């Protein structure tokens, strides 16, 4: 495991920082060699938008592929809506999506956060976590590529599964997932080495089962999606392993899914309502 080593602060930090007030010779060199000022702001333009069953932040899986039946699509926009950008991408079963945390971006960030994995009781540096509240609100997620779609109007889409992204998430880059380099089986992950909990059992009452049967054509995998989402126990971390009688609700597609804890290891879906 890497060790944390604290080094003394240099006496003269100016010797270790770029001086942007020096002679124009450096500026000329930078201009001629296309060197980017490391302290300059960078503008990123989204290349695509995610369409997802998750319409609100609550109940989105905390990591990708925990809910592998979640289906979504990546729709390209602007100059990126060009099939040539995707030539050969079908060779890869999985992709990295680099995205913006647009749902929490406006709330800013703090250097210390409370990871849900630790029950919200311990603070860690934000860069030692996967918190959405980051200095730059950028995230990355591995998804399965199901198919590449070229629509008759010329638009291009990627159909994906296993996503953990809010509907409308802006995508700023996409990269192929490379198993031999990206899957490091001997990596150490501190407090997140293993999946946090055993999946909870999910049941449906009679009314919920009736509704599922009525909308099964429109939402063929809805039952499995609800089961996989709720099995992760989407309640706040401090309620883990605690029984409460609160009625919770989550939005999938345009549906309000209402549920309650029926025991410490089980959840019952009590209503499915059209919004």
PDB file of C-alpha atoms in Angstrom, residues 8 17 56 73 89-90 109 121 142 169 181 195 240 244 246 250 254 266:
ATOM      1  CA  UNK A   8       8.764  20.320   4.107  1.00  0.00           C
ATOM      2  CA  UNK A  17       5.966  27.926  -9.611  1.00  0.00           C
ATOM      3  CA  UNK A  56     -33.388  12.239  -9.947  1.00  0.00           C
ATOM      4  CA  UNK A  73     -28.350   5.797 -24.513  1.00  0.00           C
ATOM      5  CA  UNK A  89     -16.013   1.513 -31.482  1.00  0.00           C
ATOM      6  CA  UNK A  90     -18.163  -1.613 -31.871  1.00  0.00           C
ATOM      7  CA  UNK A 109     -17.236  21.673  -3.314  1.00  0.00           C
ATOM      8  CA  UNK A 121     -19.374   9.615  10.061  1.00  0.00           C
ATOM      9  CA  UNK A 142     -17.649   2.234 -17.198  1.00  0.00           C
ATOM     10  CA  UNK A 169     -25.751  14.073 -17.973  1.00  0.00           C
ATOM     11  CA  UNK A 181      -4.625  -2.215 -18.483  1.00  0.00           C
ATOM     12  CA  UNK A 195     -19.006  -4.324  -2.376  1.00  0.00           C
ATOM     13  CA  UNK A 240     -27.976   1.153   6.846  1.00  0.00           C
ATOM     14  CA  UNK A 244     -37.660   2.390   9.782  1.00  0.00           C
ATOM     15  CA  UNK A 246     -40.841   5.648   6.373  1.00  0.00           C
ATOM     16  CA  UNK A 250     -37.835   7.064  -6.287  1.00  0.00           C
ATOM     17  CA  UNK A 254     -41.818   8.650 -15.600  1.00  0.00           C
ATOM     18  CA  UNK A 266     -36.035  -6.850   2.817  1.00  0.00           C
TER      19      UNK A 266
END
